[in-house]
mmCIF file of C-alpha atoms in Angstrom:
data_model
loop_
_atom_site.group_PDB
_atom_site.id
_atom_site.type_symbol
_atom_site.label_atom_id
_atom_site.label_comp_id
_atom_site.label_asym_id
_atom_site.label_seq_id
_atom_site.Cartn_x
_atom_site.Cartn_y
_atom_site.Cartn_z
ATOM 1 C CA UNK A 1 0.000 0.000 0.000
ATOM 2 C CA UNK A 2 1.261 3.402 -0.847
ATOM 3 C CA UNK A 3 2.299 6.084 2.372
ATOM 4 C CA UNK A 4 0.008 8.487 0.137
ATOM 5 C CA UNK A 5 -3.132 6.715 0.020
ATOM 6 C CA UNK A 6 -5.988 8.297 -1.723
ATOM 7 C CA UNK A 7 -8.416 6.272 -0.162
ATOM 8 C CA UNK A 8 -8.681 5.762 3.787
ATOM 9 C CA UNK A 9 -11.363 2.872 4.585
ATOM 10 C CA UNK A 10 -12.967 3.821 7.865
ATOM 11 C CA UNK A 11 -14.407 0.644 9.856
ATOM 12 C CA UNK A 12 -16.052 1.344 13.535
ATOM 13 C CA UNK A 13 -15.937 -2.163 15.387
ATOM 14 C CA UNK A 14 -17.081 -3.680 19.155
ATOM 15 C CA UNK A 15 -16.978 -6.937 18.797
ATOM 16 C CA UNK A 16 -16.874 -7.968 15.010
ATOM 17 C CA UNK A 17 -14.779 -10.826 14.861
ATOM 18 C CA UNK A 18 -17.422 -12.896 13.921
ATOM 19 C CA UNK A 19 -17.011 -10.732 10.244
ATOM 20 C CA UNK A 20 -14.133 -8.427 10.339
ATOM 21 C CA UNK A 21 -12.070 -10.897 8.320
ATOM 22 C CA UNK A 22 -14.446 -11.545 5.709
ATOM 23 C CA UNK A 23 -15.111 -8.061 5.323
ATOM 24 C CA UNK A 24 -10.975 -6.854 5.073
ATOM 25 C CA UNK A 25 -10.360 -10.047 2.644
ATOM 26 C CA UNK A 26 -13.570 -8.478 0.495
ATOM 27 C CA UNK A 27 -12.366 -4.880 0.336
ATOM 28 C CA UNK A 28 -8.585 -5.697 -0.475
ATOM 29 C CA UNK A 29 -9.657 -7.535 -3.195
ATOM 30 C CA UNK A 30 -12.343 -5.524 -4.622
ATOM 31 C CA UNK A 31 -10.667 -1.715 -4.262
ATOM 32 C CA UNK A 32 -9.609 -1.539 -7.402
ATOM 33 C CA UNK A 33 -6.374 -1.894 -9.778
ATOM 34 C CA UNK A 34 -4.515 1.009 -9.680
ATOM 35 C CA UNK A 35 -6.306 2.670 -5.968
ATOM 36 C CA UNK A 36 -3.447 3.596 -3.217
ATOM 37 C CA UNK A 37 -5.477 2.517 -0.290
ATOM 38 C CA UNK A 38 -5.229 1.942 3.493
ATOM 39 C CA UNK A 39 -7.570 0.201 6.079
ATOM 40 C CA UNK A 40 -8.360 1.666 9.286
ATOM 41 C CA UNK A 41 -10.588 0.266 12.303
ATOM 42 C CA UNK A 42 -11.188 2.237 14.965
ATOM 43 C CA UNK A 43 -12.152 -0.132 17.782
ATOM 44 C CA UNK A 44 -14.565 0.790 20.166
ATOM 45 C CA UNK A 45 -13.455 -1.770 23.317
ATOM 46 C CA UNK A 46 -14.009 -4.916 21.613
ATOM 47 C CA UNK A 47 -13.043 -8.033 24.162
ATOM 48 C CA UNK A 48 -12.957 -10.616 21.334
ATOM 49 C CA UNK A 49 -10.687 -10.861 18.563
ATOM 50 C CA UNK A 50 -11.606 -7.886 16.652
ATOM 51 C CA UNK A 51 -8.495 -6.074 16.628
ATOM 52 C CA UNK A 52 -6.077 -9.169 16.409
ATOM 53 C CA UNK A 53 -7.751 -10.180 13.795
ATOM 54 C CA UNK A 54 -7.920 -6.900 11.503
ATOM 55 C CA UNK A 55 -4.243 -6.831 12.029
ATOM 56 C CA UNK A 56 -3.083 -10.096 10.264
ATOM 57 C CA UNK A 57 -6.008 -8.851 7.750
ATOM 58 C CA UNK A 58 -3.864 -5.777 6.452
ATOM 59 C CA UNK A 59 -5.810 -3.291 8.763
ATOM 60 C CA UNK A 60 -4.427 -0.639 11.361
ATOM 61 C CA UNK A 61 -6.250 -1.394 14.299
ATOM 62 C CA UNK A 62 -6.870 1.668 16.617
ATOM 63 C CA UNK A 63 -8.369 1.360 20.078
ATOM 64 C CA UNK A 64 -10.653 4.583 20.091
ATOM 65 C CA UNK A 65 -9.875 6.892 22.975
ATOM 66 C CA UNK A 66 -13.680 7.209 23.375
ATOM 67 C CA UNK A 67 -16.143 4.615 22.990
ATOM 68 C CA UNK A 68 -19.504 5.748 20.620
ATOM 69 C CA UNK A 69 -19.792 4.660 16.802
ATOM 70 C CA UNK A 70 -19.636 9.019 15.686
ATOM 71 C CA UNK A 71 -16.350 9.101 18.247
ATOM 72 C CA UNK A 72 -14.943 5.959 16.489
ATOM 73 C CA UNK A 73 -15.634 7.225 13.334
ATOM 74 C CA UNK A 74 -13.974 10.619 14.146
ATOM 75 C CA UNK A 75 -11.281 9.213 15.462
ATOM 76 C CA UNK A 76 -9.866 6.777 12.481
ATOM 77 C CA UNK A 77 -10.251 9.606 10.497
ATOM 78 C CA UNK A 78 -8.218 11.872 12.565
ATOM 79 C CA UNK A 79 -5.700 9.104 11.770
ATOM 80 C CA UNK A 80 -6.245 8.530 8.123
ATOM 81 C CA UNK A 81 -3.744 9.600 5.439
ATOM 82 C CA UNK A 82 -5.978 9.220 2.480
ATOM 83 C CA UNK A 83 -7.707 12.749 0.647
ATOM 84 C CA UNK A 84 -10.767 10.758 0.676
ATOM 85 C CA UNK A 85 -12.451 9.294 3.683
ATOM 86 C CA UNK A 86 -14.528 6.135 2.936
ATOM 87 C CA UNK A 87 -16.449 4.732 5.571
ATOM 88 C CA UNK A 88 -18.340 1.525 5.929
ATOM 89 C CA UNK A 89 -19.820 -1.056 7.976
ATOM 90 C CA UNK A 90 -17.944 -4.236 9.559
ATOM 91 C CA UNK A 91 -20.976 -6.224 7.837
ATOM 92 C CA UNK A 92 -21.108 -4.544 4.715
ATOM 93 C CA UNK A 93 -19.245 -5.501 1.235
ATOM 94 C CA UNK A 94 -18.779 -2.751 -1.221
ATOM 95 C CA UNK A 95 -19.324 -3.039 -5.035
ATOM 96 C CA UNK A 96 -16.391 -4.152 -7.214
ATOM 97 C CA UNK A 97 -14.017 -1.815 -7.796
ATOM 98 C CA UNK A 98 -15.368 0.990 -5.371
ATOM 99 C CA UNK A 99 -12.450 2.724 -5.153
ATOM 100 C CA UNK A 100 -12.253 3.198 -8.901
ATOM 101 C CA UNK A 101 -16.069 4.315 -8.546
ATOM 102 C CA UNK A 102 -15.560 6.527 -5.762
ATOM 103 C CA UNK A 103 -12.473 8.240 -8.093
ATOM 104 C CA UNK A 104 -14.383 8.342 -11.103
ATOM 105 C CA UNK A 105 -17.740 10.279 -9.146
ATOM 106 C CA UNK A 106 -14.910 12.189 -7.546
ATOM 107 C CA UNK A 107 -13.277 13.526 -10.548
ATOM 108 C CA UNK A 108 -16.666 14.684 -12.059
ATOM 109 C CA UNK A 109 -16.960 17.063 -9.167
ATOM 110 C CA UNK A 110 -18.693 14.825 -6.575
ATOM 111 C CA UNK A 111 -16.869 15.813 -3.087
ATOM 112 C CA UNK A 112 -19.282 12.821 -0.979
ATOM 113 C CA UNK A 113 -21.724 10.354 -2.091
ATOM 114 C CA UNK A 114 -22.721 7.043 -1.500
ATOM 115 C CA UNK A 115 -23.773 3.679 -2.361
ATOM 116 C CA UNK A 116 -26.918 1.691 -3.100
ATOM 117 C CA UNK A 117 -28.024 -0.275 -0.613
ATOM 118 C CA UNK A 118 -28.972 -4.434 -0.841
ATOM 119 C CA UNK A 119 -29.316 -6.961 1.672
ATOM 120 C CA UNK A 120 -27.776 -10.466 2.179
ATOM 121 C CA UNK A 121 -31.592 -12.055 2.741
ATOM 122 C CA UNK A 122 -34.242 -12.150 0.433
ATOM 123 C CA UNK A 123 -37.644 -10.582 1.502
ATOM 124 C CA UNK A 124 -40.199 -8.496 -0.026
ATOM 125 C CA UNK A 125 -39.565 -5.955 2.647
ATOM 126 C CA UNK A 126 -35.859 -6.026 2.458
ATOM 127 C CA UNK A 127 -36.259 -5.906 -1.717
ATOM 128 C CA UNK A 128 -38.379 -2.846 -1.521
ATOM 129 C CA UNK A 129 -35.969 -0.872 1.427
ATOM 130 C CA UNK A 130 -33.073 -1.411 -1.061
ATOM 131 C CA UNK A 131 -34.906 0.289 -3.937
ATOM 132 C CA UNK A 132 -35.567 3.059 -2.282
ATOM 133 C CA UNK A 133 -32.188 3.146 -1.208
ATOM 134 C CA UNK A 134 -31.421 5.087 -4.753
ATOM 135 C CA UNK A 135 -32.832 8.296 -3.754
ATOM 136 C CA UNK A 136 -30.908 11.363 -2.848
ATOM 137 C CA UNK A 137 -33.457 12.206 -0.555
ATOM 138 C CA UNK A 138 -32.629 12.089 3.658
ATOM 139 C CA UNK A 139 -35.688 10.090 3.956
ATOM 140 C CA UNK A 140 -34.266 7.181 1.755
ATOM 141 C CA UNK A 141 -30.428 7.005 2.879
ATOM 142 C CA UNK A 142 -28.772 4.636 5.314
ATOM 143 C CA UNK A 143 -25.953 4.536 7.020
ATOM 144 C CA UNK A 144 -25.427 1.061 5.777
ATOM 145 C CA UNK A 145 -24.912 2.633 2.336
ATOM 146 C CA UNK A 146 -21.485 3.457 3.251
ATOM 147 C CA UNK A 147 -20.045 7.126 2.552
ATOM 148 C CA UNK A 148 -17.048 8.736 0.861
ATOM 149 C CA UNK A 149 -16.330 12.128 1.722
ATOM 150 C CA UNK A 150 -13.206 14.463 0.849
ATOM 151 C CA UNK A 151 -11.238 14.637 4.171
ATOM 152 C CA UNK A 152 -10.687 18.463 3.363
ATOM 153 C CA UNK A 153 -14.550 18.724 3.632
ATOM 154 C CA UNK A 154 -15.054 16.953 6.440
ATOM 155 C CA UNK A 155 -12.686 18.415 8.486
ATOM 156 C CA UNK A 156 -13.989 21.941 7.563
ATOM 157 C CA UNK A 157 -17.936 20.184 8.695
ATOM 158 C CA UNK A 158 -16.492 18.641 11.742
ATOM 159 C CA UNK A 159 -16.866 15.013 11.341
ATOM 160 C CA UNK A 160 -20.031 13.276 12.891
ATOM 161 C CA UNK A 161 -21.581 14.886 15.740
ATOM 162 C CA UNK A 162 -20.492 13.028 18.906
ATOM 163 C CA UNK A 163 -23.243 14.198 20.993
ATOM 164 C CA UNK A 164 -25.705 12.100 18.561
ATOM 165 C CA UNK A 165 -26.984 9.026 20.122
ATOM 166 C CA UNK A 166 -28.736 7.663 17.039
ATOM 167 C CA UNK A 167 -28.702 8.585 13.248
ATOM 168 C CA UNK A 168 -25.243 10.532 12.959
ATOM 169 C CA UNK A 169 -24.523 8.745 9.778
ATOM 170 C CA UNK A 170 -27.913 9.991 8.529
ATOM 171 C CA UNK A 171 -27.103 13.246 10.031
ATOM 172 C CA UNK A 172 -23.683 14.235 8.079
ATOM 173 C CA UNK A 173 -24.728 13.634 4.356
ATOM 174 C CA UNK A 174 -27.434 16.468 5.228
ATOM 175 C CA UNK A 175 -24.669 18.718 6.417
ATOM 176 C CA UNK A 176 -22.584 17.931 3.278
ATOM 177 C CA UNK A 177 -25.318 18.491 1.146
ATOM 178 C CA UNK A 178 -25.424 22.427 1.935
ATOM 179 C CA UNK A 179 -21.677 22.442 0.950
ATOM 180 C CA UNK A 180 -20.988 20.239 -1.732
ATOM 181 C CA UNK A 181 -22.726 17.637 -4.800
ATOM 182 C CA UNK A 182 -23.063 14.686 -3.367
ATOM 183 C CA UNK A 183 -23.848 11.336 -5.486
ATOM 184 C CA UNK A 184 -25.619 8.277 -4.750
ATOM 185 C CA UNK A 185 -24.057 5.746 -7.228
ATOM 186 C CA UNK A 186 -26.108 2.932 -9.075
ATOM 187 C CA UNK A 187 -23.647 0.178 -7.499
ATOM 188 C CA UNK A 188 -24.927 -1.670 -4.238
ATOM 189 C CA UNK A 189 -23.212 -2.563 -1.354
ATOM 190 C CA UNK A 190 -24.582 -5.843 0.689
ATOM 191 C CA UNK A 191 -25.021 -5.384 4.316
ATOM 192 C CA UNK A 192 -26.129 -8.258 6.321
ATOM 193 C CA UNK A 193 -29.584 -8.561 7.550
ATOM 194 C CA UNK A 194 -29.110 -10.629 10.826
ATOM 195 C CA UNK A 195 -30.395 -7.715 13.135
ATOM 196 C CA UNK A 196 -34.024 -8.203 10.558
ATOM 197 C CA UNK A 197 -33.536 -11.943 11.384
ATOM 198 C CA UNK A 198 -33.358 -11.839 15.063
ATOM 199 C CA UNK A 199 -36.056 -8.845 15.985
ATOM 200 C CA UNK A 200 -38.354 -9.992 12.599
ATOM 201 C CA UNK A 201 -37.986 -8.138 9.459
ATOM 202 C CA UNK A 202 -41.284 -5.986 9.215
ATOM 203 C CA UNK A 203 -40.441 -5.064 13.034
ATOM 204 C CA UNK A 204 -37.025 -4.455 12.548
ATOM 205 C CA UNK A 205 -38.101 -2.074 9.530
ATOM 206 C CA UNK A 206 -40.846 -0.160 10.944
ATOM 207 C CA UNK A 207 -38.755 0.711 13.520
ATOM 208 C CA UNK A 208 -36.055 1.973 11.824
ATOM 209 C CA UNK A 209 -38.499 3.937 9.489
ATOM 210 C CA UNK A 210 -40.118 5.457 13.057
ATOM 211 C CA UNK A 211 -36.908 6.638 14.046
ATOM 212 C CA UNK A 212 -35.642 8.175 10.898
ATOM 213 C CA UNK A 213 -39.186 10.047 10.488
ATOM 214 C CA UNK A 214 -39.103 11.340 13.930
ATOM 215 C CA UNK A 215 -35.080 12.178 13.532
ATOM 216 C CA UNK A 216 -36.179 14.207 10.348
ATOM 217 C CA UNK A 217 -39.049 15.971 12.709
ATOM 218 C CA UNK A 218 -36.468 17.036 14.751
ATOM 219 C CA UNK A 219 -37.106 14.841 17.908
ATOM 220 C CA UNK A 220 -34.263 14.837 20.861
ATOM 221 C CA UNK A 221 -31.765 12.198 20.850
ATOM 222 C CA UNK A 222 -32.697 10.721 24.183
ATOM 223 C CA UNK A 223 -36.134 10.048 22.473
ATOM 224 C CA UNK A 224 -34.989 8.403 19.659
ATOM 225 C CA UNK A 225 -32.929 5.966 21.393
ATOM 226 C CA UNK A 226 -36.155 5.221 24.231
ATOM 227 C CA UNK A 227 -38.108 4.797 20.565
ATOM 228 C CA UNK A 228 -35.620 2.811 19.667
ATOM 229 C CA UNK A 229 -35.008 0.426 22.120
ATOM 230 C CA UNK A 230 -38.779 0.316 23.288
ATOM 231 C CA UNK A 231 -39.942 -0.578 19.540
ATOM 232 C CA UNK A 232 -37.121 -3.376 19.273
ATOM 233 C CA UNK A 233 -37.129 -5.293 22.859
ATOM 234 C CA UNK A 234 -40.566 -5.230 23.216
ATOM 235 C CA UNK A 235 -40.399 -9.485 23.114
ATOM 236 C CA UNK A 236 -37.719 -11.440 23.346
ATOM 237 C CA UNK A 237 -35.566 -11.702 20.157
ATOM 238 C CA UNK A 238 -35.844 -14.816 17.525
ATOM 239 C CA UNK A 239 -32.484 -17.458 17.569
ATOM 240 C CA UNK A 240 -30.933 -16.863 14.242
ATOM 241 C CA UNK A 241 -29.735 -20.420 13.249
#
């Protein structure tokens, strides 16, 4: 990997052994020819193998200072050397070739945009959340999409908003939007579905779409997450098998 990387790959983990490998073997070999690259995750107190593993998988591991997915995510990019901050899930595969992607939408004056969104499970509900995942709209994006931002831009934003419980990947792209052209592209990534499995997917789903429409009506944090955590533990959660 080059010392000059254009691309820094963000990962927030706690606790992702169980995919952290797949996911680092997926992204060094779908990148793209020709992309200076580096991996970063920015640990947020795992106590399994996370950050041992992410290691012999080509990754700088970073124990965040401050636990907190926004903190996380502020903090590998306070270590990244890349011009353009990429950040995605521990459970979530980009398209192949994203980094060529990412540099194409970049040179055609794009400073942030994002993916498509599909889902590793097939269901109706699932099918339909991932088409809508296309629109450059606040009410349709995900933070599961994954994001690519300029690091000059988001330095001069701030990063995510640490004081957000909930939503601060939903939160950003709105910010960037007053500032810059921001892209969703017509790739997909694939996220995994096991938190649809385990709570049920039309539960799972309405829940998230509660949250996101009360987030948008400008509801306080501690709300969202009593919302949240009411809508989703309200009976015991399925055995995924």
């Amino acid at each position: 990997m080059s010392p000059s990387p254009l691309l820094s790959v963000i990962i927030p983990t706690l606790n992702e052994a169980h995919s952290i490998a797949a996911t680092l073997a997926h992204v060094h070999a779908t990148v793209g020819a020709g992309i200076a690259y580096e991996v970063l995750v920015s640990d947020g107190g795992s106590t399994d193998d996370t950050l041992a593993l992410a290691a012999a998988h080509g990754a700088r591991s970073l124990p965040a200072p401050t636990p907190g997915r926004a903190a996380q995510l502020n903090f590998g990019a306070s270590q990244a050397h890349g011009s353009i901050l990429y950040f995605l899930h521990a459970d979530t595969l980009p398209p192949a070739g994203f980094g060529r992607l990412i540099r194409h939408y970049r040179a055609r004056g794009y400073r942030s945009g994002c993916f498509r969104l599909r889902f590793d499970v097939r269901h109706p509900v699932l099918l339909f959340s991932g088409w809508c995942s296309r629109f450059n709209a606040p009410a349709f994006q995900f933070g599961d999409q994954s994001l690519f931002v300029e690091k000059a831009l988001f330095d001069q934003l701030g990063g995510f908003n640490e004081q957000m419980l909930l939503m601060e990947d939903v939160e950003l792209p709105i910010r960037i939007k007053h500032k810059a052209r921001f892209v969703v592209m017509p790739q997909s990534v694939v996220t995994s579905a096991r938190k649809y499995v385990v709570h049920g997917v039309l539960r799972t789903e309405l829940t998230h779409l509660a949250v996101q429409t009360l987030f948008l009506a400008g509801t306080p944090q501690p709300t969202l997450l009593r919302v949240y955590r009411r809508l989703l533990q309200r009976r015991r959660p399925r055995q995924v098998r």
